[in-house]
Structures are given as structure tokens and as C-alpha cells.
């Protein structure tokens, strides 16, 4: 029962924030324009500043965990190629593979992951290291899948 309560304490605040935001949007307190501006600010300004602050405050050589870094890289690669393989096999509309794979393997560690880690441990700890190892791969793999699948679709359609 203690583990269940611990899990609730870590996850409920995050989902409450999401629910409150949804409710405020539904009652009209948040306009679509406000949401666009807030999203842009959050992802372009606040999140990078928080990550730089967290990375800057840690002694990277003291806390660097090669096993964690390698795990994040390997797990990201495995997820990407597994989703791509499954999409090739199961998706009937082959034109959707690129966007499906790109949307499926990406994680939300930069947004939800840090929130959960802070709720569980009080600080982000090694979350910036996880982000540094995974997010560049997300971007590289996104370019690969979208480019590769777009080229194969163009060849098939004769463009």
C-alpha cells in the first residue's frame, strides 16, 4: 500500500495540472492564442533555461553515469527500430509510416519525465543527462524516418 501511495504522490499532481489546464481551456479562461503563446514560451524559453540551470548546477564528472547514459541511448535506438519494424509490418497505409514512427518513439521525458522525477525525489537529479542522451537521438531519428519514408513514397508515386 505504501508503494501505491508513493506512486499517487508522484503522479497525481502532474495529472491535476493537466486537468486544471483542460478545465480552464473549456470554460474559456485560456484562449487558443494564449495556449499557443504559452506553449512557445514554455518550450523555447522556460524549459531550456531550466535544463541549463539543472545541468549547470550539477558536477557532471561526479554524477555522470555511463550505464544510465548508455541505457538511454540503447533504449531510444531499440524503441525507434522496433516501432519502425512493427509499423512496416502492421500499417496498411504505407504513406503513414514516417509520421507514425516519428510520433510513436519520441518520449516526453523533457516535460513529463522531469515533473515526475521532481515529485518523487525533490529535484531533477540526472534527468538532464537522460535528456541530453535521448533528445538528440529523437531529432536525428525523426529526420531519418521522415526523409527515408518521404523519398520512398516519392519513388513509388513517380515524382
mmCIF file with all atom_site columns, C-alpha atoms in Angstrom:
data_model
loop_
_atom_site.group_PDB
_atom_site.id
_atom_site.type_symbol
_atom_site.label_atom_id
_atom_site.label_alt_id
_atom_site.label_comp_id
_atom_site.label_asym_id
_atom_site.label_entity_id
_atom_site.label_seq_id
_atom_site.pdbx_PDB_ins_code
_atom_site.Cartn_x
_atom_site.Cartn_y
_atom_site.Cartn_z
_atom_site.occupancy
_atom_site.B_iso_or_equiv
_atom_site.pdbx_formal_charge
_atom_site.auth_seq_id
_atom_site.auth_comp_id
_atom_site.auth_asym_id
_atom_site.auth_atom_id
_atom_site.pdbx_PDB_model_num
ATOM 1   C CA . UNK A 1 1   ? 0.000   0.000  0.000   1.00 0.00 ? 1   UNK A CA 1
ATOM 2   C CA . UNK A 1 2   ? 2.931   2.337  0.701   1.00 0.00 ? 2   UNK A CA 1
ATOM 3   C CA . UNK A 1 3   ? 4.161   1.962  -2.887  1.00 0.00 ? 3   UNK A CA 1
ATOM 4   C CA . UNK A 1 4   ? 0.700   2.802  -4.198  1.00 0.00 ? 4   UNK A CA 1
ATOM 5   C CA . UNK A 1 5   ? 0.522   5.985  -2.084  1.00 0.00 ? 5   UNK A CA 1
ATOM 6   C CA . UNK A 1 6   ? 4.063   6.889  -3.140  1.00 0.00 ? 6   UNK A CA 1
ATOM 7   C CA . UNK A 1 7   ? 3.088   6.456  -6.796  1.00 0.00 ? 7   UNK A CA 1
ATOM 8   C CA . UNK A 1 8   ? -0.026  8.574  -6.357  1.00 0.00 ? 8   UNK A CA 1
ATOM 9   C CA . UNK A 1 9   ? 2.005   11.342 -4.708  1.00 0.00 ? 9   UNK A CA 1
ATOM 10  C CA . UNK A 1 10  ? 4.318   11.357 -7.716  1.00 0.00 ? 10  UNK A CA 1
ATOM 11  C CA . UNK A 1 11  ? 1.713   11.228 -10.480 1.00 0.00 ? 11  UNK A CA 1
ATOM 12  C CA . UNK A 1 12  ? -1.467  12.914 -9.233  1.00 0.00 ? 12  UNK A CA 1
ATOM 13  C CA . UNK A 1 13  ? -0.007  16.470 -9.116  1.00 0.00 ? 13  UNK A CA 1
ATOM 14  C CA . UNK A 1 14  ? 1.087   16.233 -12.746 1.00 0.00 ? 14  UNK A CA 1
ATOM 15  C CA . UNK A 1 15  ? -2.309  14.995 -13.894 1.00 0.00 ? 15  UNK A CA 1
ATOM 16  C CA . UNK A 1 16  ? -4.077  17.614 -11.760 1.00 0.00 ? 16  UNK A CA 1
ATOM 17  C CA . UNK A 1 17  ? -2.158  20.365 -13.536 1.00 0.00 ? 17  UNK A CA 1
ATOM 18  C CA . UNK A 1 18  ? -3.176  18.851 -16.875 1.00 0.00 ? 18  UNK A CA 1
ATOM 19  C CA . UNK A 1 19  ? -6.807  18.554 -15.767 1.00 0.00 ? 19  UNK A CA 1
ATOM 20  C CA . UNK A 1 20  ? -6.923  22.123 -14.435 1.00 0.00 ? 20  UNK A CA 1
ATOM 21  C CA . UNK A 1 21  ? -5.449  23.404 -17.699 1.00 0.00 ? 21  UNK A CA 1
ATOM 22  C CA . UNK A 1 22  ? -8.044  21.450 -19.673 1.00 0.00 ? 22  UNK A CA 1
ATOM 23  C CA . UNK A 1 23  ? -10.855 22.764 -17.459 1.00 0.00 ? 23  UNK A CA 1
ATOM 24  C CA . UNK A 1 24  ? -9.657  26.376 -17.759 1.00 0.00 ? 24  UNK A CA 1
ATOM 25  C CA . UNK A 1 25  ? -9.483  25.986 -21.532 1.00 0.00 ? 25  UNK A CA 1
ATOM 26  C CA . UNK A 1 26  ? -13.026 24.557 -21.647 1.00 0.00 ? 26  UNK A CA 1
ATOM 27  C CA . UNK A 1 27  ? -14.521 27.411 -19.607 1.00 0.00 ? 27  UNK A CA 1
ATOM 28  C CA . UNK A 1 28  ? -12.790 29.952 -21.836 1.00 0.00 ? 28  UNK A CA 1
ATOM 29  C CA . UNK A 1 29  ? -10.239 31.334 -19.384 1.00 0.00 ? 29  UNK A CA 1
ATOM 30  C CA . UNK A 1 30  ? -7.442  30.218 -21.711 1.00 0.00 ? 30  UNK A CA 1
ATOM 31  C CA . UNK A 1 31  ? -7.868  31.216 -25.341 1.00 0.00 ? 31  UNK A CA 1
ATOM 32  C CA . UNK A 1 32  ? -6.307  29.329 -28.238 1.00 0.00 ? 32  UNK A CA 1
ATOM 33  C CA . UNK A 1 33  ? -3.909  32.250 -28.767 1.00 0.00 ? 33  UNK A CA 1
ATOM 34  C CA . UNK A 1 34  ? -2.834  32.173 -25.102 1.00 0.00 ? 34  UNK A CA 1
ATOM 35  C CA . UNK A 1 35  ? -2.168  28.432 -25.346 1.00 0.00 ? 35  UNK A CA 1
ATOM 36  C CA . UNK A 1 36  ? -0.027  28.916 -28.464 1.00 0.00 ? 36  UNK A CA 1
ATOM 37  C CA . UNK A 1 37  ? 1.991   31.682 -26.796 1.00 0.00 ? 37  UNK A CA 1
ATOM 38  C CA . UNK A 1 38  ? 2.327   29.741 -23.518 1.00 0.00 ? 38  UNK A CA 1
ATOM 39  C CA . UNK A 1 39  ? 3.460   26.594 -25.376 1.00 0.00 ? 39  UNK A CA 1
ATOM 40  C CA . UNK A 1 40  ? 6.013   28.550 -27.369 1.00 0.00 ? 40  UNK A CA 1
ATOM 41  C CA . UNK A 1 41  ? 7.302   30.259 -24.231 1.00 0.00 ? 41  UNK A CA 1
ATOM 42  C CA . UNK A 1 42  ? 7.433   27.010 -22.258 1.00 0.00 ? 42  UNK A CA 1
ATOM 43  C CA . UNK A 1 43  ? 9.331   25.037 -24.896 1.00 0.00 ? 43  UNK A CA 1
ATOM 44  C CA . UNK A 1 44  ? 11.502  27.851 -26.301 1.00 0.00 ? 44  UNK A CA 1
ATOM 45  C CA . UNK A 1 45  ? 12.398  29.719 -23.105 1.00 0.00 ? 45  UNK A CA 1
ATOM 46  C CA . UNK A 1 46  ? 11.403  28.136 -19.788 1.00 0.00 ? 46  UNK A CA 1
ATOM 47  C CA . UNK A 1 47  ? 12.355  24.507 -20.494 1.00 0.00 ? 47  UNK A CA 1
ATOM 48  C CA . UNK A 1 48  ? 15.799  25.307 -21.964 1.00 0.00 ? 48  UNK A CA 1
ATOM 49  C CA . UNK A 1 49  ? 16.558  27.653 -19.053 1.00 0.00 ? 49  UNK A CA 1
ATOM 50  C CA . UNK A 1 50  ? 15.511  25.002 -16.526 1.00 0.00 ? 50  UNK A CA 1
ATOM 51  C CA . UNK A 1 51  ? 17.631  22.360 -18.244 1.00 0.00 ? 51  UNK A CA 1
ATOM 52  C CA . UNK A 1 52  ? 20.657  24.644 -18.495 1.00 0.00 ? 52  UNK A CA 1
ATOM 53  C CA . UNK A 1 53  ? 20.237  25.581 -14.825 1.00 0.00 ? 53  UNK A CA 1
ATOM 54  C CA . UNK A 1 54  ? 19.988  21.935 -13.791 1.00 0.00 ? 54  UNK A CA 1
ATOM 55  C CA . UNK A 1 55  ? 22.951  20.878 -15.913 1.00 0.00 ? 55  UNK A CA 1
ATOM 56  C CA . UNK A 1 56  ? 24.959  23.904 -14.771 1.00 0.00 ? 56  UNK A CA 1
ATOM 57  C CA . UNK A 1 57  ? 24.339  23.169 -11.105 1.00 0.00 ? 57  UNK A CA 1
ATOM 58  C CA . UNK A 1 58  ? 25.461  19.548 -11.296 1.00 0.00 ? 58  UNK A CA 1
ATOM 59  C CA . UNK A 1 59  ? 29.059  18.433 -11.287 1.00 0.00 ? 59  UNK A CA 1
ATOM 60  C CA . UNK A 1 60  ? 28.768  16.368 -14.430 1.00 0.00 ? 60  UNK A CA 1
ATOM 61  C CA . UNK A 1 61  ? 32.015  14.451 -13.930 1.00 0.00 ? 61  UNK A CA 1
ATOM 62  C CA . UNK A 1 62  ? 30.983  13.466 -10.404 1.00 0.00 ? 62  UNK A CA 1
ATOM 63  C CA . UNK A 1 63  ? 27.426  12.369 -11.231 1.00 0.00 ? 63  UNK A CA 1
ATOM 64  C CA . UNK A 1 64  ? 27.866  11.154 -14.804 1.00 0.00 ? 64  UNK A CA 1
ATOM 65  C CA . UNK A 1 65  ? 26.620  7.597  -15.016 1.00 0.00 ? 65  UNK A CA 1
ATOM 66  C CA . UNK A 1 66  ? 27.864  5.895  -18.156 1.00 0.00 ? 66  UNK A CA 1
ATOM 67  C CA . UNK A 1 67  ? 25.482  2.966  -17.621 1.00 0.00 ? 67  UNK A CA 1
ATOM 68  C CA . UNK A 1 68  ? 22.472  5.307  -17.436 1.00 0.00 ? 68  UNK A CA 1
ATOM 69  C CA . UNK A 1 69  ? 23.660  7.255  -20.478 1.00 0.00 ? 69  UNK A CA 1
ATOM 70  C CA . UNK A 1 70  ? 24.228  4.049  -22.469 1.00 0.00 ? 70  UNK A CA 1
ATOM 71  C CA . UNK A 1 71  ? 20.878  2.655  -21.345 1.00 0.00 ? 71  UNK A CA 1
ATOM 72  C CA . UNK A 1 72  ? 19.074  5.789  -22.589 1.00 0.00 ? 72  UNK A CA 1
ATOM 73  C CA . UNK A 1 73  ? 20.865  5.669  -25.947 1.00 0.00 ? 73  UNK A CA 1
ATOM 74  C CA . UNK A 1 74  ? 20.285  1.943  -26.424 1.00 0.00 ? 74  UNK A CA 1
ATOM 75  C CA . UNK A 1 75  ? 16.645  2.095  -25.277 1.00 0.00 ? 75  UNK A CA 1
ATOM 76  C CA . UNK A 1 76  ? 15.938  5.003  -27.622 1.00 0.00 ? 76  UNK A CA 1
ATOM 77  C CA . UNK A 1 77  ? 17.527  3.165  -30.563 1.00 0.00 ? 77  UNK A CA 1
ATOM 78  C CA . UNK A 1 78  ? 15.685  -0.079 -29.779 1.00 0.00 ? 78  UNK A CA 1
ATOM 79  C CA . UNK A 1 79  ? 12.354  1.727  -29.455 1.00 0.00 ? 79  UNK A CA 1
ATOM 80  C CA . UNK A 1 80  ? 12.868  3.549  -32.737 1.00 0.00 ? 80  UNK A CA 1
ATOM 81  C CA . UNK A 1 81  ? 13.770  0.467  -34.749 1.00 0.00 ? 81  UNK A CA 1
ATOM 82  C CA . UNK A 1 82  ? 11.106  -1.686 -33.066 1.00 0.00 ? 82  UNK A CA 1
ATOM 83  C CA . UNK A 1 83  ? 8.379   0.857  -33.838 1.00 0.00 ? 83  UNK A CA 1
ATOM 84  C CA . UNK A 1 84  ? 9.637   1.220  -37.412 1.00 0.00 ? 84  UNK A CA 1
ATOM 85  C CA . UNK A 1 85  ? 9.685   -2.547 -37.942 1.00 0.00 ? 85  UNK A CA 1
ATOM 86  C CA . UNK A 1 86  ? 6.234   -3.015 -36.436 1.00 0.00 ? 86  UNK A CA 1
ATOM 87  C CA . UNK A 1 87  ? 4.861   -0.127 -38.481 1.00 0.00 ? 87  UNK A CA 1
ATOM 88  C CA . UNK A 1 88  ? 6.240   -1.622 -41.694 1.00 0.00 ? 88  UNK A CA 1
ATOM 89  C CA . UNK A 1 89  ? 4.593   -4.912 -40.831 1.00 0.00 ? 89  UNK A CA 1
ATOM 90  C CA . UNK A 1 90  ? 1.237   -3.779 -39.415 1.00 0.00 ? 90  UNK A CA 1
ATOM 91  C CA . UNK A 1 91  ? 0.326   -0.460 -41.060 1.00 0.00 ? 91  UNK A CA 1
ATOM 92  C CA . UNK A 1 92  ? -1.741  -0.976 -44.170 1.00 0.00 ? 92  UNK A CA 1
ATOM 93  C CA . UNK A 1 93  ? -1.321  2.615  -45.391 1.00 0.00 ? 93  UNK A CA 1
ATOM 94  C CA . UNK A 1 94  ? 2.434   2.740  -46.029 1.00 0.00 ? 94  UNK A CA 1
ATOM 95  C CA . UNK A 1 95  ? 2.266   6.518  -46.536 1.00 0.00 ? 95  UNK A CA 1
ATOM 96  C CA . UNK A 1 96  ? 1.640   6.861  -42.791 1.00 0.00 ? 96  UNK A CA 1
ATOM 97  C CA . UNK A 1 97  ? 4.767   5.007  -41.650 1.00 0.00 ? 97  UNK A CA 1
ATOM 98  C CA . UNK A 1 98  ? 7.059   8.038  -41.412 1.00 0.00 ? 98  UNK A CA 1
ATOM 99  C CA . UNK A 1 99  ? 4.738   10.190 -39.364 1.00 0.00 ? 99  UNK A CA 1
ATOM 100 C CA . UNK A 1 100 ? 3.518   7.240  -37.275 1.00 0.00 ? 100 UNK A CA 1
ATOM 101 C CA . UNK A 1 101 ? 7.045   6.169  -36.342 1.00 0.00 ? 101 UNK A CA 1
ATOM 102 C CA . UNK A 1 102 ? 8.165   9.728  -35.646 1.00 0.00 ? 102 UNK A CA 1
ATOM 103 C CA . UNK A 1 103 ? 5.223   10.328 -33.354 1.00 0.00 ? 103 UNK A CA 1
ATOM 104 C CA . UNK A 1 104 ? 5.446   6.947  -31.638 1.00 0.00 ? 104 UNK A CA 1
ATOM 105 C CA . UNK A 1 105 ? 9.040   6.599  -30.497 1.00 0.00 ? 105 UNK A CA 1
ATOM 106 C CA . UNK A 1 106 ? 9.550   10.081 -29.128 1.00 0.00 ? 106 UNK A CA 1
ATOM 107 C CA . UNK A 1 107 ? 9.293   10.355 -25.379 1.00 0.00 ? 107 UNK A CA 1
ATOM 108 C CA . UNK A 1 108 ? 8.102   13.158 -23.164 1.00 0.00 ? 108 UNK A CA 1
ATOM 109 C CA . UNK A 1 109 ? 10.987  12.950 -20.741 1.00 0.00 ? 109 UNK A CA 1
ATOM 110 C CA . UNK A 1 110 ? 11.706  16.672 -21.044 1.00 0.00 ? 110 UNK A CA 1
ATOM 111 C CA . UNK A 1 111 ? 8.201   17.593 -19.947 1.00 0.00 ? 111 UNK A CA 1
ATOM 112 C CA . UNK A 1 112 ? 6.546   14.793 -18.017 1.00 0.00 ? 112 UNK A CA 1
ATOM 113 C CA . UNK A 1 113 ? 9.714   12.975 -17.001 1.00 0.00 ? 113 UNK A CA 1
ATOM 114 C CA . UNK A 1 114 ? 11.203  15.905 -15.111 1.00 0.00 ? 114 UNK A CA 1
ATOM 115 C CA . UNK A 1 115 ? 7.880   16.624 -13.412 1.00 0.00 ? 115 UNK A CA 1
ATOM 116 C CA . UNK A 1 116 ? 7.590   13.023 -12.221 1.00 0.00 ? 116 UNK A CA 1
ATOM 117 C CA . UNK A 1 117 ? 11.220  12.891 -11.089 1.00 0.00 ? 117 UNK A CA 1
ATOM 118 C CA . UNK A 1 118 ? 10.893  16.136 -9.137  1.00 0.00 ? 118 UNK A CA 1
ATOM 119 C CA . UNK A 1 119 ? 7.692   14.909 -7.479  1.00 0.00 ? 119 UNK A CA 1
ATOM 120 C CA . UNK A 1 120 ? 9.373   11.641 -6.489  1.00 0.00 ? 120 UNK A CA 1
ATOM 121 C CA . UNK A 1 121 ? 12.828  12.835 -5.442  1.00 0.00 ? 121 UNK A CA 1
ATOM 122 C CA . UNK A 1 122 ? 12.540  16.579 -4.878  1.00 0.00 ? 122 UNK A CA 1
ATOM 123 C CA . UNK A 1 123 ? 14.952  17.515 -7.663  1.00 0.00 ? 123 UNK A CA 1
ATOM 124 C CA . UNK A 1 124 ? 15.546  16.551 -11.265 1.00 0.00 ? 124 UNK A CA 1
ATOM 125 C CA . UNK A 1 125 ? 18.754  14.685 -10.458 1.00 0.00 ? 125 UNK A CA 1
ATOM 126 C CA . UNK A 1 126 ? 20.087  13.037 -13.566 1.00 0.00 ? 126 UNK A CA 1
ATOM 127 C CA . UNK A 1 127 ? 17.097  13.924 -15.742 1.00 0.00 ? 127 UNK A CA 1
ATOM 128 C CA . UNK A 1 128 ? 19.163  16.439 -17.737 1.00 0.00 ? 128 UNK A CA 1
ATOM 129 C CA . UNK A 1 129 ? 21.611  13.636 -18.529 1.00 0.00 ? 129 UNK A CA 1
ATOM 130 C CA . UNK A 1 130 ? 18.741  11.481 -19.757 1.00 0.00 ? 130 UNK A CA 1
ATOM 131 C CA . UNK A 1 131 ? 17.501  14.349 -21.902 1.00 0.00 ? 131 UNK A CA 1
ATOM 132 C CA . UNK A 1 132 ? 20.981  15.026 -23.284 1.00 0.00 ? 132 UNK A CA 1
ATOM 133 C CA . UNK A 1 133 ? 21.286  11.367 -24.284 1.00 0.00 ? 133 UNK A CA 1
ATOM 134 C CA . UNK A 1 134 ? 17.794  10.857 -25.733 1.00 0.00 ? 134 UNK A CA 1
ATOM 135 C CA . UNK A 1 135 ? 16.566  14.113 -27.271 1.00 0.00 ? 135 UNK A CA 1
ATOM 136 C CA . UNK A 1 136 ? 19.335  14.462 -29.895 1.00 0.00 ? 136 UNK A CA 1
ATOM 137 C CA . UNK A 1 137 ? 18.583  10.893 -30.968 1.00 0.00 ? 137 UNK A CA 1
ATOM 138 C CA . UNK A 1 138 ? 14.871  11.730 -31.171 1.00 0.00 ? 138 UNK A CA 1
ATOM 139 C CA . UNK A 1 139 ? 15.684  14.543 -33.565 1.00 0.00 ? 139 UNK A CA 1
ATOM 140 C CA . UNK A 1 140 ? 18.169  12.515 -35.633 1.00 0.00 ? 140 UNK A CA 1
ATOM 141 C CA . UNK A 1 141 ? 15.776  9.572  -35.935 1.00 0.00 ? 141 UNK A CA 1
ATOM 142 C CA . UNK A 1 142 ? 12.896  11.899 -36.801 1.00 0.00 ? 142 UNK A CA 1
ATOM 143 C CA . UNK A 1 143 ? 14.857  13.322 -39.710 1.00 0.00 ? 143 UNK A CA 1
ATOM 144 C CA . UNK A 1 144 ? 15.912  9.827  -40.818 1.00 0.00 ? 144 UNK A CA 1
ATOM 145 C CA . UNK A 1 145 ? 12.437  8.285  -40.787 1.00 0.00 ? 145 UNK A CA 1
ATOM 146 C CA . UNK A 1 146 ? 10.662  11.272 -42.309 1.00 0.00 ? 146 UNK A CA 1
ATOM 147 C CA . UNK A 1 147 ? 13.294  11.693 -45.027 1.00 0.00 ? 147 UNK A CA 1
ATOM 148 C CA . UNK A 1 148 ? 13.645  7.999  -45.803 1.00 0.00 ? 148 UNK A CA 1
ATOM 149 C CA . UNK A 1 149 ? 9.927   7.315  -45.969 1.00 0.00 ? 149 UNK A CA 1
ATOM 150 C CA . UNK A 1 150 ? 9.222   10.501 -47.942 1.00 0.00 ? 150 UNK A CA 1
ATOM 151 C CA . UNK A 1 151 ? 11.839  9.515  -50.523 1.00 0.00 ? 151 UNK A CA 1
ATOM 152 C CA . UNK A 1 152 ? 10.454  6.004  -50.848 1.00 0.00 ? 152 UNK A CA 1
ATOM 153 C CA . UNK A 1 153 ? 6.927   7.377  -51.276 1.00 0.00 ? 153 UNK A CA 1
ATOM 154 C CA . UNK A 1 154 ? 8.110   9.819  -53.949 1.00 0.00 ? 154 UNK A CA 1
ATOM 155 C CA . UNK A 1 155 ? 9.822   6.990  -55.883 1.00 0.00 ? 155 UNK A CA 1
ATOM 156 C CA . UNK A 1 156 ? 6.679   4.850  -55.720 1.00 0.00 ? 156 UNK A CA 1
ATOM 157 C CA . UNK A 1 157 ? 4.462   7.687  -56.958 1.00 0.00 ? 157 UNK A CA 1
ATOM 158 C CA . UNK A 1 158 ? 6.867   8.600  -59.774 1.00 0.00 ? 158 UNK A CA 1
ATOM 159 C CA . UNK A 1 159 ? 7.610   12.204 -58.668 1.00 0.00 ? 159 UNK A CA 1
#
